[in-house]
Short mmCIF file of C-alpha atoms in Angstrom, two decimals:
data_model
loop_
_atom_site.label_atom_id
_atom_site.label_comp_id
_atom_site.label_asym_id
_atom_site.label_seq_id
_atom_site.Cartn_x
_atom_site.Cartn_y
_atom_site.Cartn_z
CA UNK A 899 85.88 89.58 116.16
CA UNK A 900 86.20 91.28 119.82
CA UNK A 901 83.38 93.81 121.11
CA UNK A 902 84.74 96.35 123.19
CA UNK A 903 82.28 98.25 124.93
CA UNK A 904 82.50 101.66 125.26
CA UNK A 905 80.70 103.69 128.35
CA UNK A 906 77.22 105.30 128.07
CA UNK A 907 79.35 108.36 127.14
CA UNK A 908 81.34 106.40 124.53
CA UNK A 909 85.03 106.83 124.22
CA UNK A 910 85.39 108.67 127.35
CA UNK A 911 88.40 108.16 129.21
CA UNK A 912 87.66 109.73 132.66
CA UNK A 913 84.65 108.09 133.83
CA UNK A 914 85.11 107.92 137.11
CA UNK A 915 82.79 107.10 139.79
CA UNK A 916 81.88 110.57 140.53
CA UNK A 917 80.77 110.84 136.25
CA UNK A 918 79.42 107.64 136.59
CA UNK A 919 77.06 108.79 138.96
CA UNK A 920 75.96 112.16 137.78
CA UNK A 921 75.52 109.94 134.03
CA UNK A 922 73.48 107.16 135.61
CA UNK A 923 70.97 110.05 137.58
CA UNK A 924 70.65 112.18 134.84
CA UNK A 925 70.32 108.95 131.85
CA UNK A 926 67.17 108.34 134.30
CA UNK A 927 65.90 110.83 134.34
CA UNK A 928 66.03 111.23 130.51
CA UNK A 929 64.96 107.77 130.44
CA UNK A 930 61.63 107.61 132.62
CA UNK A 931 60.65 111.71 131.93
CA UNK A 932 61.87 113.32 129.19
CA UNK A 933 61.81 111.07 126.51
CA UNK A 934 57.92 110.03 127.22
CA UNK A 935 56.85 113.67 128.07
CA UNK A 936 58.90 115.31 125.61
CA UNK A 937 56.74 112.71 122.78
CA UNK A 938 53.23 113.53 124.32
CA UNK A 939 54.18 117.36 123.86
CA UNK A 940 55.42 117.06 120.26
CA UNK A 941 51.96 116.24 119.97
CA UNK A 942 50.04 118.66 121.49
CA UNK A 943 49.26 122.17 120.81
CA UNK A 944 51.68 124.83 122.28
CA UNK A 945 48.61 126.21 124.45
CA UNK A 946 48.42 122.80 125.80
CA UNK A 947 51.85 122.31 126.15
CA UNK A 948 51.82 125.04 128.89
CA UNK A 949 48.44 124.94 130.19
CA UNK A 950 48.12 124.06 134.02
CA UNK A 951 47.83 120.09 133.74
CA UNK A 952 50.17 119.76 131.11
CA UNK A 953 53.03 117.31 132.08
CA UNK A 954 55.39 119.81 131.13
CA UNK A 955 55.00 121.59 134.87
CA UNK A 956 56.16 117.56 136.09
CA UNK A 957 59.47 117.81 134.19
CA UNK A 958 60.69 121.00 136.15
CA UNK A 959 59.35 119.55 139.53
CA UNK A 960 61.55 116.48 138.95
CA UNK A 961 64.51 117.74 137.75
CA UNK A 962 64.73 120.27 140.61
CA UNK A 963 65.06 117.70 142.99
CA UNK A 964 68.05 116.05 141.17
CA UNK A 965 70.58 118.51 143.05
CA UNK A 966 71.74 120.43 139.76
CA UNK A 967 71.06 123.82 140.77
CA UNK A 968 72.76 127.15 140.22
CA UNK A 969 74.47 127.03 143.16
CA UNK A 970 75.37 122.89 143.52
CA UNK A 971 76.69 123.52 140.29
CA UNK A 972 79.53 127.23 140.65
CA UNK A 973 80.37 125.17 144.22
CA UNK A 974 81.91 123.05 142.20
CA UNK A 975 85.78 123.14 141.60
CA UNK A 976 86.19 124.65 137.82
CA UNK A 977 87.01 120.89 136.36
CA UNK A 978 84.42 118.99 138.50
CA UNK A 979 81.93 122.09 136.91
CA UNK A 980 82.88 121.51 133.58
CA UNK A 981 83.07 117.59 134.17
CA UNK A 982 79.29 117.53 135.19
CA UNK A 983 77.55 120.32 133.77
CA UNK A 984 78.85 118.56 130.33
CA UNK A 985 77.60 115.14 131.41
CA UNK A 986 74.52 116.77 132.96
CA UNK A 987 73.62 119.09 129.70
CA UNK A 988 74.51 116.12 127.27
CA UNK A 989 71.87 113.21 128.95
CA UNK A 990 69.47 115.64 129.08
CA UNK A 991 69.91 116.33 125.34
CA UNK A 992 69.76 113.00 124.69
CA UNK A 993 66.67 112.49 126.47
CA UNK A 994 64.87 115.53 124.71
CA UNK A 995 67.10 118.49 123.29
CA UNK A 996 63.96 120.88 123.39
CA UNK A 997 63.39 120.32 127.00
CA UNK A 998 67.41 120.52 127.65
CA UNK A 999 67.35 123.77 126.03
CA UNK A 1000 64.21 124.66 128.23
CA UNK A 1001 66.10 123.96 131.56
CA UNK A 1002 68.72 125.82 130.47
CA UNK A 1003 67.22 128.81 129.57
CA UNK A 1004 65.80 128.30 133.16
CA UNK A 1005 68.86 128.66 134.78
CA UNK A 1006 70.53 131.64 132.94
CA UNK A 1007 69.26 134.47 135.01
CA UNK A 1008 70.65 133.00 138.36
CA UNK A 1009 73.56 131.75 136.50
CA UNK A 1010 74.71 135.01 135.29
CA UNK A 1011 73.76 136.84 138.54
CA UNK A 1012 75.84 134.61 140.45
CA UNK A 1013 78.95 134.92 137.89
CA UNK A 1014 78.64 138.85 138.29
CA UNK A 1015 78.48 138.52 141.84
CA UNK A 1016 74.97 140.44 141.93
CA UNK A 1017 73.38 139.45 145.18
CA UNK A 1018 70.03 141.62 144.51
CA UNK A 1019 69.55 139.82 141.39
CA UNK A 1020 70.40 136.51 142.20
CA UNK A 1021 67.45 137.40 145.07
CA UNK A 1022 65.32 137.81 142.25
CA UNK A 1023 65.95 134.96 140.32
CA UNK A 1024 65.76 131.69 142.36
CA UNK A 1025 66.61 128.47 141.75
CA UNK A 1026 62.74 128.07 142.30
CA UNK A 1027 61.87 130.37 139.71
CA UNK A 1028 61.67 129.36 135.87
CA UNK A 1029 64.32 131.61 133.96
CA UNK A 1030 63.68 133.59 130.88
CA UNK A 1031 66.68 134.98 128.43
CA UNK A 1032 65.48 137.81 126.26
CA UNK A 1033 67.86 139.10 124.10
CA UNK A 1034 66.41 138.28 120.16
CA UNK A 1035 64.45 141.02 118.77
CA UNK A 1036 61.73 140.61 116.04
CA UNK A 1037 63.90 142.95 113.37
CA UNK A 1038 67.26 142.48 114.28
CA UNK A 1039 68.10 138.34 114.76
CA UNK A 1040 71.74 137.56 115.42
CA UNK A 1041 72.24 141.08 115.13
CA UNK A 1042 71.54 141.01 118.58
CA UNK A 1043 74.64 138.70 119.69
CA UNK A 1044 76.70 141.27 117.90
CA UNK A 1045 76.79 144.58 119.80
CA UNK A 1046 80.60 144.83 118.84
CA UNK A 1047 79.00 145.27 115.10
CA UNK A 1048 82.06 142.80 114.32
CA UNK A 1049 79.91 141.49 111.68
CA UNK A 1050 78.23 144.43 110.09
CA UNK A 1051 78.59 145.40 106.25
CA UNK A 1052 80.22 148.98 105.90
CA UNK A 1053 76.76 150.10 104.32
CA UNK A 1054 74.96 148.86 107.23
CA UNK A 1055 72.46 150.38 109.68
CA UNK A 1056 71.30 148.64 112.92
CA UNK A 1057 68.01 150.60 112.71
CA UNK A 1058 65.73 151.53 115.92
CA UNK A 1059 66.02 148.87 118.60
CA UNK A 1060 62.80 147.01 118.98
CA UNK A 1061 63.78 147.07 123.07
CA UNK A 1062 64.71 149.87 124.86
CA UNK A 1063 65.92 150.45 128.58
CA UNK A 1064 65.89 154.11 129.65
CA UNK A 1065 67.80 155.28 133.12
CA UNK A 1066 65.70 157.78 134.79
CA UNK A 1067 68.16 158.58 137.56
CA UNK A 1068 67.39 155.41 140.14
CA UNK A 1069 64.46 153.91 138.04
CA UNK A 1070 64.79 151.75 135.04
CA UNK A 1071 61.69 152.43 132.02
CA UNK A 1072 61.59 149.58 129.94
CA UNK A 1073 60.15 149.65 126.36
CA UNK A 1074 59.01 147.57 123.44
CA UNK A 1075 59.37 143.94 122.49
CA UNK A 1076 61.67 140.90 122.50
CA UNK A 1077 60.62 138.35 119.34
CA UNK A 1078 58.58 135.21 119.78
CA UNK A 1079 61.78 132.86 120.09
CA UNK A 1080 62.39 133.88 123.82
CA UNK A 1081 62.70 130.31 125.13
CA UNK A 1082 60.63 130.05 128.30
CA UNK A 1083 59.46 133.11 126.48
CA UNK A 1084 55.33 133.26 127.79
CA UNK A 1085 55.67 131.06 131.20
CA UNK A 1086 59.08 132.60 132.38
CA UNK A 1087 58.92 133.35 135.94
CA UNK A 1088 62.13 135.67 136.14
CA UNK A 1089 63.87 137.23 132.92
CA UNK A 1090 67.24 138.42 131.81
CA UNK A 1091 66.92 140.95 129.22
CA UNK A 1092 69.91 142.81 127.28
CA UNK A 1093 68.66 145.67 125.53
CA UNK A 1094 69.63 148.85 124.15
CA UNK A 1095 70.19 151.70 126.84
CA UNK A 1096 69.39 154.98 126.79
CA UNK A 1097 70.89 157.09 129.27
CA UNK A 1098 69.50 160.74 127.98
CA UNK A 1099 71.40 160.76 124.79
CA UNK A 1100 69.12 157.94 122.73
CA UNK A 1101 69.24 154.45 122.85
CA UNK A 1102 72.71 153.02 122.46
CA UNK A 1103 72.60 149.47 120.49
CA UNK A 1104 76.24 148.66 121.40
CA UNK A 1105 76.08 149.64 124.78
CA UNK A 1106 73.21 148.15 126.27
CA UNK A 1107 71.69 147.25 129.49
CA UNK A 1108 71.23 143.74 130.77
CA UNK A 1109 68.56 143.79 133.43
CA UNK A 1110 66.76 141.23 135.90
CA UNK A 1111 63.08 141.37 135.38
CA UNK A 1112 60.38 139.81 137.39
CA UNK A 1113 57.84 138.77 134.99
CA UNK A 1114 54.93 139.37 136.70
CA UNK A 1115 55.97 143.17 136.78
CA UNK A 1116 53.28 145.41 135.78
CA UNK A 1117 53.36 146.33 131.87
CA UNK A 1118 54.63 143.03 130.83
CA UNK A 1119 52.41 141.11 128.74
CA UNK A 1120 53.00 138.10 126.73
CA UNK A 1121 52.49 136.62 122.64
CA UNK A 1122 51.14 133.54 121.84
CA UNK A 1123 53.29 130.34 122.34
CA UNK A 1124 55.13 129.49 119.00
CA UNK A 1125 54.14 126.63 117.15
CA UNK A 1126 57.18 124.98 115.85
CA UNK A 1127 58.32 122.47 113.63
CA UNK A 1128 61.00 120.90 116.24
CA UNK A 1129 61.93 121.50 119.58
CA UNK A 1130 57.66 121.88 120.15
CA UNK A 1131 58.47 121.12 124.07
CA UNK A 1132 60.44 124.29 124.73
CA UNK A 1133 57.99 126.93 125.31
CA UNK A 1134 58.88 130.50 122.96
CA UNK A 1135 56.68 133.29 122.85
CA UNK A 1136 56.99 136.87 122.32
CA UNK A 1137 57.38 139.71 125.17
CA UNK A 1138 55.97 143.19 125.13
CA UNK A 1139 57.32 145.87 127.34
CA UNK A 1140 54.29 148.93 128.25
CA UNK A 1141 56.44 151.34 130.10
CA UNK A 1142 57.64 148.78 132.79
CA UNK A 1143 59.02 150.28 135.89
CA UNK A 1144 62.05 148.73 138.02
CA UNK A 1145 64.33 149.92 140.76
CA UNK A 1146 68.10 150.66 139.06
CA UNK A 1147 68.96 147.96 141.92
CA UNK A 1148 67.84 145.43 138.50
CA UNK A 1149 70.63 146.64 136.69
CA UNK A 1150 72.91 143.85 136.21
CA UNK A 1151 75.10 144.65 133.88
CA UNK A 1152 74.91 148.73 132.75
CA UNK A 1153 76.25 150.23 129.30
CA UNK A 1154 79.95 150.43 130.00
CA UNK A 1155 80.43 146.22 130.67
CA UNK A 1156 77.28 145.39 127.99
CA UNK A 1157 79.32 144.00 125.52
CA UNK A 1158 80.98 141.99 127.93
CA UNK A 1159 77.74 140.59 129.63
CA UNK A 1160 77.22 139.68 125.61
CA UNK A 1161 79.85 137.67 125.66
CA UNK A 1162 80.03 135.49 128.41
CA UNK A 1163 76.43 134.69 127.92
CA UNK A 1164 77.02 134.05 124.38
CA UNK A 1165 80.16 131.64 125.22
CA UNK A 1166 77.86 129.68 127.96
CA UNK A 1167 75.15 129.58 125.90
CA UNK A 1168 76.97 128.02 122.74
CA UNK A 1169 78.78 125.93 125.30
CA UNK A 1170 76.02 124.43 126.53
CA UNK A 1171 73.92 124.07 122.87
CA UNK A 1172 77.49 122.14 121.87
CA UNK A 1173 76.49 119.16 125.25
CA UNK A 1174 73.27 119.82 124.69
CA UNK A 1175 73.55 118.42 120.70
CA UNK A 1176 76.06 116.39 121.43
CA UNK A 1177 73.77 114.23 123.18
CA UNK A 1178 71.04 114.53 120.90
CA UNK A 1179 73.21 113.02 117.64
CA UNK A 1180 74.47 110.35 120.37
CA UNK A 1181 70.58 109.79 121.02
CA UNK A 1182 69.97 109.36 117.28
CA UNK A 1183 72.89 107.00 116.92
CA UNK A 1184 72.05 104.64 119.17
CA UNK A 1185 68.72 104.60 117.65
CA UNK A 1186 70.54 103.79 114.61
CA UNK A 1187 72.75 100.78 116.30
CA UNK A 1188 69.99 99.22 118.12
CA UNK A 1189 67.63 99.40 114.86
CA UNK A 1190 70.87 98.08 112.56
CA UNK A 1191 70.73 94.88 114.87
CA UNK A 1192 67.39 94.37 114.78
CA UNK A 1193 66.20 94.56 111.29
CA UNK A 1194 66.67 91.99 108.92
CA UNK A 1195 66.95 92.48 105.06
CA UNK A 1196 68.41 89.75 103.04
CA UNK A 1197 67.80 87.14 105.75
CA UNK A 1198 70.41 88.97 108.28
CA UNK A 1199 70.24 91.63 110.40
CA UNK A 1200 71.16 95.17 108.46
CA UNK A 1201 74.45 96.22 110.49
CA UNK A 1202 75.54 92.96 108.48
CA UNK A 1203 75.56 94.61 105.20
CA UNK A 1204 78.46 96.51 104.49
CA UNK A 1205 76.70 100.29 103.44
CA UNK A 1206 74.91 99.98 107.06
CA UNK A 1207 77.84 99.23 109.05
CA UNK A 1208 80.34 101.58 106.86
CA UNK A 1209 77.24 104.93 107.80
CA UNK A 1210 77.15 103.33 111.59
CA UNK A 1211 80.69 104.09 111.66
CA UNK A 1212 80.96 107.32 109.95
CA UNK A 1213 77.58 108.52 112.26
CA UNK A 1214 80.27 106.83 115.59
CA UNK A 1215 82.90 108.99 114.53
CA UNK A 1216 80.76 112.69 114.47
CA UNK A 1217 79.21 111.89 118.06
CA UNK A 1218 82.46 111.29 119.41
CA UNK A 1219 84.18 114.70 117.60
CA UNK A 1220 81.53 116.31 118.69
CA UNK A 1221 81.80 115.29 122.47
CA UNK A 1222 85.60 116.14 122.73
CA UNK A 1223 84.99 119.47 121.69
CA UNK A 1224 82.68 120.40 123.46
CA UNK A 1225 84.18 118.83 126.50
CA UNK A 1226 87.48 120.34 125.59
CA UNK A 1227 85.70 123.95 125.13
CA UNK A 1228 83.48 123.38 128.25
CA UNK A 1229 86.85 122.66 130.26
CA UNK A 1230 88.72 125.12 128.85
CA UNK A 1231 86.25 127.89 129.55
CA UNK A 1232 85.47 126.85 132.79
CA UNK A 1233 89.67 127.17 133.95
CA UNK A 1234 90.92 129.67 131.96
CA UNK A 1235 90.92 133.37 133.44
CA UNK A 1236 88.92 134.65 129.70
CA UNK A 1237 86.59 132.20 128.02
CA UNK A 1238 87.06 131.76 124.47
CA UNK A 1239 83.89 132.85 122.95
CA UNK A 1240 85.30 131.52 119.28
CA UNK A 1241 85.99 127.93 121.12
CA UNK A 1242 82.29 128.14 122.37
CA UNK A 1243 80.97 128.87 118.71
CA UNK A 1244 83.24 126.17 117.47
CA UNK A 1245 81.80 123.45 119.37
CA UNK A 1246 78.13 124.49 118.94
CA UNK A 1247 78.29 124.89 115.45
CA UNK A 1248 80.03 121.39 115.45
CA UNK A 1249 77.90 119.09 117.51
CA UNK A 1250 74.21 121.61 116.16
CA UNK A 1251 75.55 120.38 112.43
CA UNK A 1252 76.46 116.52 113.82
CA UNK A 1253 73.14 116.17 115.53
CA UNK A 1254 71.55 116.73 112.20
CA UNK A 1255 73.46 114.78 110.11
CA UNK A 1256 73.32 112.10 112.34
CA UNK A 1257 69.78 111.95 112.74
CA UNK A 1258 69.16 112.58 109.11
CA UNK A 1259 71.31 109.18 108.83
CA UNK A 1260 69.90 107.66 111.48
CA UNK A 1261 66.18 108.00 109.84
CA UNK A 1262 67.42 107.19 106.56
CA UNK A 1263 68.65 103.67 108.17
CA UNK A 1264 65.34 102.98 109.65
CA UNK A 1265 63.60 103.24 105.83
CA UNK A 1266 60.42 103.77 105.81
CA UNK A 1267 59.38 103.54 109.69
CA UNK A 1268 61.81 106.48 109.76
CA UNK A 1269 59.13 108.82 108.99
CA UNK A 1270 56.43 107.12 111.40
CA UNK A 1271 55.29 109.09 114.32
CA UNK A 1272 55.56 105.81 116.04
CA UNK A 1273 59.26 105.80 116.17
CA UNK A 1274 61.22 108.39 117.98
CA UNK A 1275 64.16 109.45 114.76
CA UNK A 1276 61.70 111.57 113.22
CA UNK A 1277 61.31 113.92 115.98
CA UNK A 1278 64.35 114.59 116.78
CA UNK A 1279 65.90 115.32 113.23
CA UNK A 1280 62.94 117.84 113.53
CA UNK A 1281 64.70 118.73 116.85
CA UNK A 1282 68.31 118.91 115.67
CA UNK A 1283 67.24 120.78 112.66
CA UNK A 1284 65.93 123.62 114.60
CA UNK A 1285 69.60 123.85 116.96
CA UNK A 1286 71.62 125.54 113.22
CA UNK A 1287 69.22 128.61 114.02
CA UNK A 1288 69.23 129.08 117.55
CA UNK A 1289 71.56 131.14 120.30
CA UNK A 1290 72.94 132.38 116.60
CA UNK A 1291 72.63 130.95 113.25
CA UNK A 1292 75.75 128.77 112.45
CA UNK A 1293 76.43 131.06 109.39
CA UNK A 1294 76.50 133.74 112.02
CA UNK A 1295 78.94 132.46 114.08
CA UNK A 1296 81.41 130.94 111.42
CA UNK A 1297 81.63 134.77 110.46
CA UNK A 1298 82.08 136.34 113.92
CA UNK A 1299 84.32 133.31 114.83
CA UNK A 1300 86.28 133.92 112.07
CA UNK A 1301 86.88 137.39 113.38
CA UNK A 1302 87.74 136.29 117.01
CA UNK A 1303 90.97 135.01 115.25
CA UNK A 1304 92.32 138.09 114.66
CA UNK A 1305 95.23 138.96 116.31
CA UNK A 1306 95.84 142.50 116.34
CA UNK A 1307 99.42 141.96 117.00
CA UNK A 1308 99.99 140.29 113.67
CA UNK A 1309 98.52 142.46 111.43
#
C-alpha cells in the first residue's frame, strides 16, 4: 500500500512557504509552551493559576514576541490575514485550546478598536496590555449575543440588565456586573464591555454601549477565578461595576451602531472558536494515530484491526471538514465587504461539535489509559467539551443562524 503524507495541516492545498513558516513558529511554540504549561495548570488551583509565579504570566511573554500582534496581523492583505490568523489560531488550539481562547480574548479590545478606526481606544488597549471581553451577564447568557431579540419567544421579557452604561453628557457611569465566564475575566488589563445604555430614558438592552475600560479604573473590582471542569488554563472570573467613571472619549461603539458592534464581534469571535477547535480535534487525532501504531492487541499494533482503522478514518474525515470551513468562513469574512455572521456560527458550531467527538473517540481508542491523568486525551475532551457552551451555546446559534437565512425578499 502507498503512504501519502499529508502536511502538518493535513489536506491543505496552499501551503506555501509563507504558511509553512507561520505553521512551523506557531507548532513550536505549542510544542515547547503550551502543551507543558497548559498540563501543569489543569492541575493547579485557579488562584494559582494566576498568582504572580505562575507559568501562566511566561505564556503571554513568549507569544508576544512571536510577531502576531494586532497590528502585524490587519497589515496584512485580507487573504494573507485570513491565511495566517487561521493557521496561527488553529496551532495554538492544538497546543492548548484554553490558552488559545485566552490569547484571543487578549487581543479583542485592540482588535475591534482598530476595525472601528478608534484611535483613543486603540491608545488604551495595547498590544502590551492583556484584553478582557465582557459581554455575558449572570441572568441573561446568550441572551446577550442577541440584542436584535431575533431569538426571543413572543411571551418573552429580557428583564433588568445586570450591566448598565449611563451617558451623563461627556462622562460615561458604569453599573453592575458581567458573570464569572469573562475570559481573562479577574487579570484583564484592558476590557471591552457591551452593555445596555441608558441615555436619560432607561437602559436600552438592544441598543447598547460598547465601551473601552481600563481595568484598573476606580470602582472595578473583581470575583473569584472560576474553577472549571475544562479549559482550567483560561482565566474567568466575574466583574463588578461601583459607579465607575470614564471620559465619553471610551465610547467605542454608542447605541445607534450597538447591534452592529454585536455582530462583528460575534462573527470574529465564532470565527476564531471554529480554528481554534479545529486544531484541538486535529490535536486529539493525532493522539489517536500515533497511539493506534503503537499499541498492540492481538500480537499487532491496533490501527491493524479493522474497527480502529475504520474510527481513525471517520475521526480524519471531521478534522479535515472542520478545517475547510472554517478556512472557507475565515476567508470569506475577511474579503467580503459584510461578514457573514451565519457562516461564522456555522463553522464554530462545526469544528466546537468535531473537537468533541473526536476526542471522545480518540480516548475511547486509548482504553483504559484514556482516562489517566498521565496521558494528555483526557484533558482535552474536558477542553473541547467546554467550547459547545462558549461565545454562544451551539443550540443558540443553530436558532439565530437559522434566522440569518431569511431573505426578506422571498417571503
Amino acid at each position: 500500500m502507498a503512504y501519502v503524507p499529508l502536511t502538518p495541516l493535513g489536506a491543505e492545498p496552499d501551503f506555501s512557504d509563507t504558511a509553512a513558516a507561520v505553521q512551523a513558529t506557531v507548532r513550536r511554540f505549542a510544542t515547547e509552551v503550551l502543551r507543558p504549561v497548559g498540563r501543569k495548570l489543569d492541575r493547579m488551583t485557579p488562584e494559582e493559576v494566576i498568582a504572580p509565579n505562575s507559568p501562566l504570566w511566561d505564556v503571554y511573554r513568549q507569544f508576544a514576541t512571536l510577531g502576531f500582534g494586532v497590528d502585524d496581523l490587519l497589515a496584512l492583505e485580507p487573504f494573507e490575514r485570513a491565511r495566517t490568523m487561521a493557521i496561527l489560531f488553529e496551532e495554538l488550539g492544538w497546543g492548548d485550546s484554553g490558552l488559545a481562547i485566552s490569547i484571543g480574548a487578549g487581543l479583542i479590545p485592540a482588535m475591534i478598536s482598530v476595525i472601528l478606526g478608534n484611535g483613543f481606544c486603540r491608545g488604551i488597549a495595547t498590544d502590551a496590555k492583556l484584553g478582557c471581553w465582557m459581554i455575558t451577564e449572570p441572568d441573561h447568557g446568550s441572551d446577550a449575543l442577541d440584542p436584535a431579540r431575533m431569538i426571543f419567544h413572543p411571551q418573552g421579557e429580557y428583564g433588568r440588565p445586570n450591566c448598565v452604561v449611563t451617558v451623563k453628557g461627556d462622562e460615561l457611569v458604569i453599573t453592575g456586573q458581567k458573570s464569572a465566564w469573562v475570559s481573562n475575566g479577574t487579570i484583564g488589563q484592558v476590557g471591552i464591555l457591551y452593555a445596555a445604555c441608558d441615555t436619560g430614558s432607561g437602559p436600552d438592552t438592544r441598543n447598547g454601549a460598547v465601551v473601552i475600560v481600563p481595568m484598573n479604573t476606580p470602582g472595578i473590582t473583581r470575583g473569584k477565578p472560576l474553577d472549571k471542569m475544562g479549559q482550567r488554563a483560561l482565566n474567568q472570573g466575574e466583574i463588578y461595576f461601583d459607579n465607575v467613571r470614564l471620559s465619553r472619549e471610551h465610547l467605542l461603539a454608542g447605541p445607534e451602531q450597538y447591534q452592529q458592534a454585536t455582530y462583528l464581534v460575534h462573527t470574529l469571535a465564532n470565527g476564531l472558536m471554529s480554528a481554534t477547535f479545529t486544531g484541538c480535534a486535529r490535536a486529539a487525532y493525532d493522539l489517536a494515530l500515533t497511539y493506534a501504531h503503537e499499541r498492540k492487541a492481538g500480537g499487532v499494533p491496533i490501527i491493524r484491526h479493522q474497527s480502529v482503522a475504520y474510527r481513525l478514518f471517520h475521526m480524519f474525515r471531521k478534522v479535515e471538514a472542520a478545517c475547510a470551513l472554517s478556512r472557507r468562513v475565515l476567508h470569506y469574512n475577511f474579503q467580503t465587504p459584510a461578514m457573514a455572521l451565519q457562516a461564522a456560527m456555522a463553522a464554530k458550531v462545526t469544528a466546537t461539535q468535531t473537537a468533541f467527538e473526536v476526542a471522545s473517540e480518540s480516548l475511547q481508542m486509548h482504553g483504559g489509559n484514556g482516562l489517566a491523568h498521565d496521558y494528555p486525551v483526557e484533558k482535552i475532551l474536558r477542553d473541547a467539551r467546554a467550547s459547545l457552551i462558549e461565545d454562544g451555546c451551539n443550540e443558540i446559534l443553530a436558532i439565530k443562524g437559522g434566522y440569518h437565512l431569511i431573505n426578506p425578499d422571498l417571503l
